[in-house]
PDB file of C-alpha atoms and ligand atoms in Angstrom:
ATOM      1  CA  MET A  25       0.017   0.046   0.019  1.00 74.00           C
ATOM      2  CA  PRO A  26       1.340   3.437  -0.748  1.00 83.00           C
ATOM      3  CA  SER A  27       1.992   5.511   2.385  1.00 90.00           C
ATOM      4  CA  LEU A  28       0.507   8.906   2.943  1.00 95.00           C
ATOM      5  CA  SER A  29       2.747   9.644   5.865  1.00 95.00           C
ATOM      6  CA  VAL A  30       4.781  12.805   5.665  1.00 96.00           C
ATOM      7  CA  SER A  31       7.421  14.470   7.799  1.00 94.00           C
ATOM      8  CA  LEU A  32       7.819  18.183   7.947  1.00 94.00           C
ATOM      9  CA  GLY A  33      11.105  18.524   9.717  1.00 91.00           C
ATOM     10  CA  ARG A  34      10.505  17.063  13.206  1.00 92.00           C
ATOM     11  CA  LEU A  35       6.819  16.837  12.590  1.00 95.00           C
ATOM     12  CA  GLN A  36       5.438  13.388  11.546  1.00 95.00           C
ATOM     13  CA  LEU A  37       1.938  13.217  10.133  1.00 97.00           C
ATOM     14  CA  SER A  38      -0.020  10.146   9.043  1.00 96.00           C
ATOM     15  CA  ASN A  39      -1.211  11.981   5.946  1.00 96.00           C
ATOM     16  CA  PRO A  40      -0.743  15.503   4.549  1.00 98.00           C
ATOM     17  CA  ILE A  41      -4.373  16.690   4.698  1.00 98.00           C
ATOM     18  CA  LEU A  42      -5.097  18.819   7.823  1.00 98.00           C
ATOM     19  CA  VAL A  43      -7.970  21.031   8.845  1.00 98.00           C
ATOM     20  CA  ALA A  44      -7.296  24.849   9.119  1.00 98.00           C
ATOM     21  CA  SER A  45      -7.631  26.880  12.142  1.00 98.00           C
ATOM     22  CA  GLY A  46     -10.918  28.716  12.449  1.00 98.00           C
ATOM     23  CA  THR A  47     -12.886  26.433  10.286  1.00 98.00           C
ATOM     24  CA  PHE A  48     -13.167  23.390  12.564  1.00 98.00           C
ATOM     25  CA  GLY A  49     -13.815  24.804  15.983  1.00 97.00           C
ATOM     26  CA  TYR A  50     -12.118  22.728  18.692  1.00 98.00           C
ATOM     27  CA  ALA A  51     -13.004  19.522  16.872  1.00 98.00           C
ATOM     28  CA  ARG A  52     -15.731  18.461  19.281  1.00 97.00           C
ATOM     29  CA  GLU A  53     -18.134  20.374  17.125  1.00 96.00           C
ATOM     30  CA  MET A  54     -17.377  18.158  14.289  1.00 97.00           C
ATOM     31  CA  GLU A  55     -17.427  14.738  16.052  1.00 97.00           C
ATOM     32  CA  GLU A  56     -20.667  13.559  14.672  1.00 96.00           C
ATOM     33  CA  TYR A  57     -19.700  14.341  11.032  1.00 96.00           C
ATOM     34  CA  VAL A  58     -16.017  13.528  10.748  1.00 97.00           C
ATOM     35  CA  ASP A  59     -13.900  10.355  11.302  1.00 98.00           C
ATOM     36  CA  PHE A  60     -10.933  12.031  12.875  1.00 98.00           C
ATOM     37  CA  SER A  61      -8.642   9.271  12.065  1.00 98.00           C
ATOM     38  CA  GLN A  62      -8.745  10.088   8.356  1.00 97.00           C
ATOM     39  CA  LEU A  63      -7.221  13.527   9.036  1.00 98.00           C
ATOM     40  CA  GLY A  64      -3.488  14.347   8.920  1.00 98.00           C
ATOM     41  CA  GLY A  65      -4.120  16.730  11.791  1.00 98.00           C
ATOM     42  CA  ILE A  66      -6.464  19.303  13.394  1.00 98.00           C
ATOM     43  CA  ILE A  67      -5.498  22.925  13.960  1.00 98.00           C
ATOM     44  CA  PRO A  68      -8.137  24.344  16.208  1.00 98.00           C
ATOM     45  CA  LYS A  69      -9.294  28.013  16.431  1.00 98.00           C
ATOM     46  CA  THR A  70      -6.646  30.528  17.587  1.00 98.00           C
ATOM     47  CA  ILE A  71      -6.268  30.989  21.269  1.00 98.00           C
ATOM     48  CA  THR A  72      -4.923  34.031  23.011  1.00 98.00           C
ATOM     49  CA  GLN A  73      -3.603  34.439  26.571  1.00 97.00           C
ATOM     50  CA  GLU A  74      -6.787  36.143  27.759  1.00 98.00           C
ATOM     51  CA  PRO A  75     -10.354  35.583  26.355  1.00 98.00           C
ATOM     52  CA  ARG A  76     -11.415  37.782  23.525  1.00 97.00           C
ATOM     53  CA  ILE A  77     -14.860  38.666  22.378  1.00 98.00           C
ATOM     54  CA  GLY A  78     -13.919  39.353  18.766  1.00 97.00           C
ATOM     55  CA  ASN A  79     -15.151  41.953  16.366  1.00 98.00           C
ATOM     56  CA  PRO A  80     -18.691  43.453  16.125  1.00 98.00           C
ATOM     57  CA  PRO A  81     -21.165  41.699  13.775  1.00 98.00           C
ATOM     58  CA  PRO A  82     -21.683  41.105  10.900  1.00 98.00           C
ATOM     59  CA  ARG A  83     -18.537  39.029  11.007  1.00 98.00           C
ATOM     60  CA  THR A  84     -18.885  36.908   7.941  1.00 98.00           C
ATOM     61  CA  VAL A  85     -20.226  37.592   4.452  1.00 98.00           C
ATOM     62  CA  GLU A  86     -20.376  35.282   1.397  1.00 96.00           C
ATOM     63  CA  THR A  87     -19.089  37.019  -1.726  1.00 96.00           C
ATOM     64  CA  SER A  88     -19.441  35.822  -5.322  1.00 94.00           C
ATOM     65  CA  ALA A  89     -15.926  34.403  -5.188  1.00 91.00           C
ATOM     66  CA  GLY A  90     -15.345  33.385  -1.600  1.00 95.00           C
ATOM     67  CA  MET A  91     -15.970  34.202   1.981  1.00 98.00           C
ATOM     68  CA  LEU A  92     -14.954  37.223   3.959  1.00 98.00           C
ATOM     69  CA  ASN A  93     -14.477  36.944   7.736  1.00 98.00           C
ATOM     70  CA  SER A  94     -13.694  39.404  10.443  1.00 98.00           C
ATOM     71  CA  ILE A  95     -14.048  37.332  13.560  1.00 98.00           C
ATOM     72  CA  GLY A  96     -11.320  39.003  15.440  1.00 97.00           C
ATOM     73  CA  LEU A  97      -9.905  35.984  17.311  1.00 97.00           C
ATOM     74  CA  ASP A  98     -12.984  35.453  19.413  1.00 98.00           C
ATOM     75  CA  ASN A  99     -11.908  32.725  21.889  1.00 98.00           C
ATOM     76  CA  ASP A 100     -12.058  31.659  25.454  1.00 95.00           C
ATOM     77  CA  GLY A 101      -8.382  32.078  26.201  1.00 98.00           C
ATOM     78  CA  LEU A 102      -5.473  29.808  27.119  1.00 98.00           C
ATOM     79  CA  GLU A 103      -6.821  28.573  30.488  1.00 98.00           C
ATOM     80  CA  VAL A 104     -10.100  27.328  29.074  1.00 98.00           C
ATOM     81  CA  PHE A 105      -8.334  25.801  26.125  1.00 98.00           C
ATOM     82  CA  ILE A 106      -6.116  23.888  28.542  1.00 98.00           C
ATOM     83  CA  GLU A 107      -8.995  22.750  30.844  1.00 98.00           C
ATOM     84  CA  LYS A 108     -11.587  22.028  28.335  1.00 98.00           C
ATOM     85  CA  HIS A 109     -10.187  21.476  24.828  1.00 98.00           C
ATOM     86  CA  ILE A 110      -6.738  20.006  25.276  1.00 98.00           C
ATOM     87  CA  PRO A 111      -7.986  16.838  26.982  1.00 98.00           C
ATOM     88  CA  TYR A 112     -10.459  16.248  24.120  1.00 98.00           C
ATOM     89  CA  LEU A 113      -8.160  17.180  21.279  1.00 98.00           C
ATOM     90  CA  LEU A 114      -5.306  14.976  22.652  1.00 98.00           C
ATOM     91  CA  SER A 115      -7.561  11.977  23.031  1.00 98.00           C
ATOM     92  CA  LEU A 116      -8.324  11.926  19.209  1.00 98.00           C
ATOM     93  CA  PRO A 117      -6.719   9.453  16.800  1.00 98.00           C
ATOM     94  CA  THR A 118      -4.987  12.206  14.811  1.00 98.00           C
ATOM     95  CA  ALA A 119      -2.293  14.955  15.289  1.00 98.00           C
ATOM     96  CA  ALA A 120      -3.741  17.890  17.290  1.00 98.00           C
ATOM     97  CA  PHE A 121      -2.073  21.307  17.330  1.00 98.00           C
ATOM     98  CA  ALA A 122      -2.603  24.521  19.232  1.00 98.00           C
ATOM     99  CA  ASN A 123      -2.765  27.807  17.261  1.00 98.00           C
ATOM    100  CA  ILE A 124      -1.680  30.796  19.251  1.00 98.00           C
ATOM    101  CA  ALA A 125      -1.666  34.608  18.865  1.00 97.00           C
ATOM    102  CA  GLY A 126      -0.643  37.473  21.087  1.00 96.00           C
ATOM    103  CA  ARG A 127      -0.116  41.184  21.017  1.00 95.00           C
ATOM    104  CA  GLU A 128       3.357  40.989  22.403  1.00 95.00           C
ATOM    105  CA  VAL A 129       6.300  38.621  21.847  1.00 96.00           C
ATOM    106  CA  GLU A 130       6.237  37.637  25.506  1.00 97.00           C
ATOM    107  CA  GLU A 131       2.617  36.607  25.224  1.00 97.00           C
ATOM    108  CA  PHE A 132       3.590  34.130  22.492  1.00 98.00           C
ATOM    109  CA  ALA A 133       6.543  32.932  24.448  1.00 98.00           C
ATOM    110  CA  GLN A 134       4.480  32.507  27.699  1.00 98.00           C
ATOM    111  CA  MET A 135       1.738  30.576  25.975  1.00 98.00           C
ATOM    112  CA  ALA A 136       4.303  28.409  24.281  1.00 98.00           C
ATOM    113  CA  GLU A 137       6.020  27.661  27.630  1.00 98.00           C
ATOM    114  CA  ARG A 138       2.737  26.773  29.213  1.00 98.00           C
ATOM    115  CA  LEU A 139       1.731  24.474  26.377  1.00 98.00           C
ATOM    116  CA  ASP A 140       5.109  22.770  26.519  1.00 98.00           C
ATOM    117  CA  ALA A 141       3.631  20.648  29.395  1.00 98.00           C
ATOM    118  CA  TRP A 142       1.860  18.739  26.609  1.00 98.00           C
ATOM    119  CA  SER A 143       4.928  18.019  24.476  1.00 97.00           C
ATOM    120  CA  THR A 144       4.994  14.422  25.683  1.00 97.00           C
ATOM    121  CA  PRO A 145       2.141  11.975  25.710  1.00 98.00           C
ATOM    122  CA  LYS A 146       0.354  11.154  28.954  1.00 97.00           C
ATOM    123  CA  PRO A 147      -0.599   7.506  28.615  1.00 97.00           C
ATOM    124  CA  GLU A 148      -2.102   7.261  32.053  1.00 97.00           C
ATOM    125  CA  ALA A 149      -4.706   9.913  30.928  1.00 95.00           C
ATOM    126  CA  GLY A 150      -5.053   8.421  27.436  1.00 97.00           C
ATOM    127  CA  LEU A 151      -3.628  11.547  25.892  1.00 97.00           C
ATOM    128  CA  ASN A 152      -1.263  11.977  22.915  1.00 98.00           C
ATOM    129  CA  ALA A 153       1.352  14.634  22.876  1.00 98.00           C
ATOM    130  CA  LEU A 154       0.471  18.002  21.353  1.00 98.00           C
ATOM    131  CA  ALA A 155       1.737  17.817  17.765  1.00 98.00           C
ATOM    132  CA  GLY A 156       3.080  21.372  17.583  1.00 98.00           C
ATOM    133  CA  LEU A 157       2.188  24.974  17.734  1.00 98.00           C
ATOM    134  CA  GLU A 158       0.946  27.106  14.827  1.00 98.00           C
ATOM    135  CA  LEU A 159       1.699  30.766  15.344  1.00 98.00           C
ATOM    136  CA  ASN A 160      -0.902  33.031  13.979  1.00 98.00           C
ATOM    137  CA  ILE A 161       1.195  35.997  13.076  1.00 97.00           C
ATOM    138  CA  SER A 162      -1.216  36.770  10.199  1.00 95.00           C
ATOM    139  CA  CYS A 163      -4.760  37.522  11.358  1.00 94.00           C
ATOM    140  CA  PRO A 164      -5.906  40.543   9.309  1.00 93.00           C
ATOM    141  CA  ASN A 165      -8.861  41.304  11.698  1.00 93.00           C
ATOM    142  CA  VAL A 166      -7.142  42.545  14.830  1.00 93.00           C
ATOM    143  CA  SER A 167      -4.803  45.312  15.766  1.00 86.00           C
ATOM    144  CA  GLY A 168      -1.380  44.177  17.036  1.00 75.00           C
ATOM    145  CA  GLY A 169      -1.672  40.702  15.531  1.00 68.00           C
ATOM    146  CA  VAL A 170      -0.577  40.680  11.933  1.00 76.00           C
ATOM    147  CA  ASP A 171       2.271  42.996  12.560  1.00 82.00           C
ATOM    148  CA  PHE A 172       4.573  40.190  13.431  1.00 93.00           C
ATOM    149  CA  GLY A 173       3.956  38.707  10.031  1.00 95.00           C
ATOM    150  CA  THR A 174       4.589  41.819   7.952  1.00 95.00           C
ATOM    151  CA  ASN A 175       8.092  42.615   9.114  1.00 95.00           C
ATOM    152  CA  PRO A 176      11.011  40.056   8.844  1.00 97.00           C
ATOM    153  CA  ASP A 177      12.676  41.180  12.081  1.00 97.00           C
ATOM    154  CA  SER A 178       9.354  40.864  13.994  1.00 97.00           C
ATOM    155  CA  ALA A 179       8.643  37.494  12.475  1.00 97.00           C
ATOM    156  CA  ARG A 180      12.118  36.188  13.186  1.00 98.00           C
ATOM    157  CA  ASN A 181      11.812  37.443  16.886  1.00 98.00           C
ATOM    158  CA  VAL A 182       8.525  36.053  17.691  1.00 97.00           C
ATOM    159  CA  VAL A 183       9.415  32.642  16.236  1.00 98.00           C
ATOM    160  CA  ALA A 184      12.719  32.662  18.004  1.00 98.00           C
ATOM    161  CA  ALA A 185      11.061  33.528  21.383  1.00 98.00           C
ATOM    162  CA  VAL A 186       8.599  30.646  20.896  1.00 98.00           C
ATOM    163  CA  ARG A 187      11.448  28.263  19.798  1.00 98.00           C
ATOM    164  CA  ASN A 188      13.285  29.053  23.023  1.00 98.00           C
ATOM    165  CA  SER A 189      10.072  28.494  25.127  1.00 98.00           C
ATOM    166  CA  THR A 190       9.135  24.982  23.940  1.00 98.00           C
ATOM    167  CA  SER A 191      10.383  21.783  22.471  1.00 98.00           C
ATOM    168  CA  LEU A 192       7.265  21.499  20.464  1.00 98.00           C
ATOM    169  CA  PRO A 193       7.438  21.685  16.612  1.00 98.00           C
ATOM    170  CA  VAL A 194       6.728  25.387  15.519  1.00 98.00           C
ATOM    171  CA  ILE A 195       4.858  26.343  12.472  1.00 98.00           C
ATOM    172  CA  ALA A 196       4.525  30.080  11.493  1.00 98.00           C
ATOM    173  CA  LYS A 197       1.298  30.899   9.660  1.00 98.00           C
ATOM    174  CA  LEU A 198       2.057  33.716   7.375  1.00 98.00           C
ATOM    175  CA  THR A 199       0.018  36.551   5.776  1.00 98.00           C
ATOM    176  CA  PRO A 200      -0.172  37.099   2.058  1.00 98.00           C
ATOM    177  CA  ASN A 201      -0.979  40.823   2.579  1.00 97.00           C
ATOM    178  CA  ILE A 202       2.642  41.990   2.011  1.00 96.00           C
ATOM    179  CA  THR A 203       4.917  42.646  -0.916  1.00 96.00           C
ATOM    180  CA  ASN A 204       7.360  39.749  -0.380  1.00 97.00           C
ATOM    181  CA  ILE A 205       6.409  36.648   1.346  1.00 98.00           C
ATOM    182  CA  VAL A 206       9.706  35.020   0.731  1.00 98.00           C
ATOM    183  CA  GLU A 207      11.508  37.304   3.106  1.00 98.00           C
ATOM    184  CA  ILE A 208       9.116  36.653   5.920  1.00 98.00           C
ATOM    185  CA  ALA A 209       9.393  32.888   5.327  1.00 98.00           C
ATOM    186  CA  GLN A 210      13.149  33.220   5.399  1.00 98.00           C
ATOM    187  CA  ALA A 211      12.926  35.120   8.714  1.00 98.00           C
ATOM    188  CA  ALA A 212      10.647  32.502  10.241  1.00 98.00           C
ATOM    189  CA  LYS A 213      13.187  29.912   9.220  1.00 98.00           C
ATOM    190  CA  GLU A 214      16.058  31.868  10.806  1.00 98.00           C
ATOM    191  CA  GLY A 215      13.906  32.173  13.980  1.00 98.00           C
ATOM    192  CA  GLY A 216      13.693  28.415  14.170  1.00 98.00           C
ATOM    193  CA  ALA A 217      10.345  27.625  12.665  1.00 98.00           C
ATOM    194  CA  ASP A 218      10.026  23.852  11.703  1.00 98.00           C
ATOM    195  CA  ALA A 219       7.600  24.717   8.945  1.00 98.00           C
ATOM    196  CA  VAL A 220       5.438  27.632   7.622  1.00 98.00           C
ATOM    197  CA  SER A 221       1.791  27.533   6.679  1.00 98.00           C
ATOM    198  CA  LEU A 222       0.963  29.647   3.622  1.00 98.00           C
ATOM    199  CA  VAL A 223      -1.286  31.503   3.525  1.00 98.00           C
ATOM    200  CA  ASN A 224      -3.813  33.236   5.771  1.00 98.00           C
ATOM    201  CA  THR A 225      -6.652  35.236   4.197  1.00 98.00           C
ATOM    202  CA  PHE A 226      -6.363  38.149   1.886  1.00 98.00           C
ATOM    203  CA  GLN A 227      -7.551  41.565   3.143  1.00 97.00           C
ATOM    204  CA  GLY A 228     -10.857  42.499   1.354  1.00 97.00           C
ATOM    205  CA  MET A 229     -14.226  43.990   1.877  1.00 98.00           C
ATOM    206  CA  ALA A 230     -17.865  43.867   0.839  1.00 98.00           C
ATOM    207  CA  ILE A 231     -20.196  46.806   0.342  1.00 98.00           C
ATOM    208  CA  ASN A 232     -23.935  46.942   0.269  1.00 97.00           C
ATOM    209  CA  TRP A 233     -24.332  49.658  -2.271  1.00 97.00           C
ATOM    210  CA  ARG A 234     -28.101  50.167  -1.442  1.00 98.00           C
ATOM    211  CA  THR A 235     -27.237  51.257   2.073  1.00 98.00           C
ATOM    212  CA  ARG A 236     -23.954  52.802   0.937  1.00 98.00           C
ATOM    213  CA  LYS A 237     -22.181  50.959   3.704  1.00 98.00           C
ATOM    214  CA  PRO A 238     -19.665  48.236   4.171  1.00 98.00           C
ATOM    215  CA  ILE A 239     -21.271  44.970   5.247  1.00 98.00           C
ATOM    216  CA  LEU A 240     -18.716  43.816   7.841  1.00 98.00           C
ATOM    217  CA  GLY A 241     -18.900  45.419  11.288  1.00 98.00           C
ATOM    218  CA  ARG A 242     -15.105  46.181  11.166  1.00 97.00           C
ATOM    219  CA  ILE A 243     -15.291  47.147   7.486  1.00 98.00           C
ATOM    220  CA  LEU A 244     -12.454  45.152   6.251  1.00 97.00           C
ATOM    221  CA  GLY A 245     -12.053  41.241   6.510  1.00 97.00           C
ATOM    222  CA  GLY A 246      -9.970  38.396   5.228  1.00 98.00           C
ATOM    223  CA  LEU A 247     -11.043  36.581   2.045  1.00 98.00           C
ATOM    224  CA  SER A 248     -10.764  32.872   1.738  1.00 98.00           C
ATOM    225  CA  GLY A 249     -12.103  30.148  -0.546  1.00 98.00           C
ATOM    226  CA  PRO A 250     -11.499  29.210  -4.243  1.00 97.00           C
ATOM    227  CA  ALA A 251     -10.931  32.936  -5.325  1.00 97.00           C
ATOM    228  CA  ILE A 252      -7.554  32.807  -3.413  1.00 98.00           C
ATOM    229  CA  LYS A 253      -6.270  29.517  -4.678  1.00 98.00           C
ATOM    230  CA  PRO A 254      -4.109  30.826  -7.474  1.00 98.00           C
ATOM    231  CA  LEU A 255      -2.749  33.603  -5.208  1.00 98.00           C
ATOM    232  CA  ALA A 256      -1.909  31.073  -2.470  1.00 98.00           C
ATOM    233  CA  LEU A 257      -0.336  28.676  -4.934  1.00 98.00           C
ATOM    234  CA  ARG A 258       1.835  31.535  -6.213  1.00 98.00           C
ATOM    235  CA  CYS A 259       3.036  32.194  -2.517  1.00 98.00           C
ATOM    236  CA  VAL A 260       3.814  28.409  -2.014  1.00 98.00           C
ATOM    237  CA  TRP A 261       5.664  28.257  -5.299  1.00 97.00           C
ATOM    238  CA  GLN A 262       7.744  31.446  -4.512  1.00 98.00           C
ATOM    239  CA  VAL A 263       8.688  30.352  -1.007  1.00 98.00           C
ATOM    240  CA  SER A 264       9.464  26.681  -2.049  1.00 97.00           C
ATOM    241  CA  HIS A 265      11.869  27.875  -4.567  1.00 96.00           C
ATOM    242  CA  ALA A 266      13.700  30.347  -2.272  1.00 98.00           C
ATOM    243  CA  VAL A 267      13.532  29.040   1.319  1.00 98.00           C
ATOM    244  CA  ASP A 268      14.564  25.581   2.558  1.00 97.00           C
ATOM    245  CA  ILE A 269      11.591  25.002   4.902  1.00 98.00           C
ATOM    246  CA  PRO A 270       8.650  22.646   4.809  1.00 97.00           C
ATOM    247  CA  ILE A 271       5.433  24.304   3.654  1.00 98.00           C
ATOM    248  CA  ILE A 272       1.871  23.664   4.500  1.00 98.00           C
ATOM    249  CA  GLY A 273      -0.219  25.076   1.659  1.00 98.00           C
ATOM    250  CA  ILE A 274      -3.591  26.709   2.453  1.00 98.00           C
ATOM    251  CA  GLY A 275      -5.998  28.628   0.151  1.00 98.00           C
ATOM    252  CA  GLY A 276      -9.314  27.526  -1.450  1.00 98.00           C
ATOM    253  CA  ILE A 277      -8.533  23.837  -1.624  1.00 98.00           C
ATOM    254  CA  GLN A 278     -11.617  21.901  -2.335  1.00 98.00           C
ATOM    255  CA  SER A 279     -10.677  19.088  -4.740  1.00 98.00           C
ATOM    256  CA  ILE A 280      -7.964  16.398  -5.111  1.00 98.00           C
ATOM    257  CA  ASP A 281      -6.637  18.400  -8.043  1.00 97.00           C
ATOM    258  CA  ASP A 282      -6.221  21.464  -5.810  1.00 98.00           C
ATOM    259  CA  VAL A 283      -4.350  19.271  -3.339  1.00 98.00           C
ATOM    260  CA  MET A 284      -2.044  18.069  -6.072  1.00 96.00           C
ATOM    261  CA  GLU A 285      -1.481  21.521  -7.320  1.00 96.00           C
ATOM    262  CA  PHE A 286      -0.301  22.630  -3.883  1.00 97.00           C
ATOM    263  CA  LEU A 287       2.027  19.534  -3.400  1.00 96.00           C
ATOM    264  CA  VAL A 288       3.552  20.077  -6.966  1.00 94.00           C
ATOM    265  CA  ALA A 289       3.997  23.903  -6.176  1.00 96.00           C
ATOM    266  CA  GLY A 290       6.154  22.797  -3.255  1.00 96.00           C
ATOM    267  CA  ALA A 291       3.878  22.101  -0.206  1.00 97.00           C
ATOM    268  CA  SER A 292       4.558  18.983   1.853  1.00 96.00           C
ATOM    269  CA  ALA A 293       1.027  19.085   3.343  1.00 98.00           C
ATOM    270  CA  VAL A 294      -2.136  21.188   3.048  1.00 98.00           C
ATOM    271  CA  GLN A 295      -4.874  22.608   5.234  1.00 98.00           C
ATOM    272  CA  ILE A 296      -8.445  22.539   4.284  1.00 98.00           C
ATOM    273  CA  GLY A 297     -10.318  25.706   5.462  1.00 98.00           C
ATOM    274  CA  THR A 298     -13.382  27.357   3.965  1.00 98.00           C
ATOM    275  CA  ALA A 299     -14.615  24.143   2.429  1.00 98.00           C
ATOM    276  CA  ASN A 300     -15.113  22.666   6.001  1.00 98.00           C
ATOM    277  CA  PHE A 301     -18.064  25.020   6.283  1.00 97.00           C
ATOM    278  CA  TYR A 302     -20.053  23.340   3.608  1.00 96.00           C
ATOM    279  CA  ASN A 303     -18.522  19.882   3.706  1.00 97.00           C
ATOM    280  CA  PRO A 304     -16.776  18.907   7.006  1.00 97.00           C
ATOM    281  CA  LYS A 305     -16.068  15.389   5.620  1.00 97.00           C
ATOM    282  CA  LEU A 306     -14.065  16.809   2.710  1.00 98.00           C
ATOM    283  CA  SER A 307     -10.610  16.277   4.196  1.00 98.00           C
ATOM    284  CA  GLY A 308     -11.222  12.517   4.832  1.00 97.00           C
ATOM    285  CA  THR A 309     -12.470  12.166   1.265  1.00 98.00           C
ATOM    286  CA  LEU A 310      -9.304  13.952  -0.067  1.00 98.00           C
ATOM    287  CA  ALA A 311      -7.072  11.701   1.911  1.00 97.00           C
ATOM    288  CA  GLU A 312      -8.705   8.731   0.235  1.00 96.00           C
ATOM    289  CA  ALA A 313      -8.503  10.273  -3.159  1.00 97.00           C
ATOM    290  CA  LEU A 314      -4.726  10.938  -2.590  1.00 96.00           C
ATOM    291  CA  HIS A 315      -4.216   7.267  -1.831  1.00 94.00           C
ATOM    292  CA  GLN A 316      -5.870   6.480  -5.179  1.00 95.00           C
ATOM    293  CA  ILE A 317      -3.739   9.015  -7.117  1.00 95.00           C
ATOM    294  CA  MET A 318      -0.613   7.504  -5.608  1.00 93.00           C
ATOM    295  CA  ALA A 319      -1.675   4.116  -6.799  1.00 92.00           C
ATOM    296  CA  GLU A 320      -2.527   5.433 -10.312  1.00 93.00           C
ATOM    297  CA  GLU A 321       0.859   7.278 -10.446  1.00 91.00           C
ATOM    298  CA  LYS A 322       2.625   4.169  -9.129  1.00 92.00           C
ATOM    299  CA  CYS A 323       4.221   6.108  -6.284  1.00 92.00           C
ATOM    300  CA  ASN A 324       4.783   4.587  -2.851  1.00 90.00           C
ATOM    301  CA  SER A 325       5.435   7.644  -0.921  1.00 90.00           C
ATOM    302  CA  LEU A 326       4.382  11.347  -1.104  1.00 91.00           C
ATOM    303  CA  ALA A 327       7.999  12.375  -1.646  1.00 87.00           C
ATOM    304  CA  GLU A 328       7.935  10.184  -4.718  1.00 89.00           C
ATOM    305  CA  LEU A 329       4.619  11.509  -5.808  1.00 90.00           C
ATOM    306  CA  ARG A 330       5.816  15.148  -5.569  1.00 85.00           C
ATOM    307  CA  ARG A 331       8.965  14.211  -7.615  1.00 74.00           C
ATOM    308  CA  CYS A 332       7.165  12.062 -10.213  1.00 58.00           C
ATOM    309  CA  GLU A 333       8.239  13.204 -13.711  1.00 50.00           C
ATOM    310  CA  GLY A 334       4.520  13.110 -14.633  1.00 46.00           C
ATOM    311  CA  VAL A 335       3.428  15.650 -12.068  1.00 44.00           C
ATOM    312  CA  ARG A 336       6.484  17.884 -12.323  1.00 44.00           C
ATOM    313  CA  ALA A 337       6.390  18.094 -16.003  1.00 46.00           C
ATOM    314  CA  GLY A 338       6.627  21.694 -17.343  1.00 47.00           C
ATOM    315  CA  LEU A 339       7.559  23.187 -13.967  1.00 46.00           C
ATOM    316  CA  GLY A 340      11.164  23.591 -14.731  1.00 43.00           C
ATOM    317  CA  GLU A 341      12.663  21.518 -11.966  1.00 42.00           C
TER     318      GLU A 341
HETATM  319  C1  SIN B 428     -10.299  35.848  12.842  1.00 67.84           C
HETATM  320  O1  SIN B 428     -10.541  35.330  13.987  1.00 67.84           O
HETATM  321  O2  SIN B 428     -10.482  37.118  12.596  1.00 67.84           O
HETATM  322  C2  SIN B 428      -9.802  35.070  11.712  1.00 67.84           C
HETATM  323  C3  SIN B 428      -8.474  34.315  12.127  1.00 67.84           C
HETATM  324  C4  SIN B 428      -7.460  34.730  11.153  1.00 67.84           C
HETATM  325  O3  SIN B 428      -7.574  35.238  10.143  1.00 67.84           O
HETATM  326  O4  SIN B 428      -6.250  34.444  11.530  1.00 67.84           O
END
């Protein structure tokens, strides 16, 4: 049987299809719909040190080409995450991550230090180890959140501070709302990131012309869904050709062809985001479809599949 397992530096996953933060709750919400064992990993909603109420409504709007959100990191905070969500997430038959954000470098570092207590399994409690930390340095909907991802020095510093606070694998989730994503990815690598996830949402807006007003309560939001796929692919392609770091591709993935395109562009794994809202089972279906493609392409491993002459053709490698 071809193996779907993949390693991203120190991170080992049973398959490369993960679910993206902010689109899968804390997993419990999805338990009656999803076979968690089919997933390569779960990245729950971003948590911050203290609870946050998020942005004023309306916080989501469907556009003709994707979804805009301006949630504003609404979450219950680190302590509730530890008490309520970690025991559930780490009991699941898949890799579970924490996704963290902060206004200061110290907040990131303190949260990482706290979560380091789950860097090893607790068999007596039936809990796996936390698979890693995804650093949300890219939320476009809060002040003092995306700044770390728009300046190389800040990105390097925040990643390095987390790196020094935990032995957990560290993934930096980057924003596309900049001129040169390569230099931010390079900085994340220099700070000690094990991988980067590319990309968070693209800043956008929606207007109701009849009321002459923006639709979202905070005016601007982040666009996700199929509209951003070519843009996200471009980011993955650029980083994969310039920075030697594993990439998790994100952006409008909704079919196995989309998954393959991200893998060929240079991603080692992908996250499914917006599609979870209309089909929470999609990630499992895509993992099965990936198995089938590997058999068709006569590849035994993902590394082989990504290197296959057939799939690389025309990409100049
Ligand atoms: C939000 O909570 O506003 C969305 C999260 C993100 O874009 O990182």
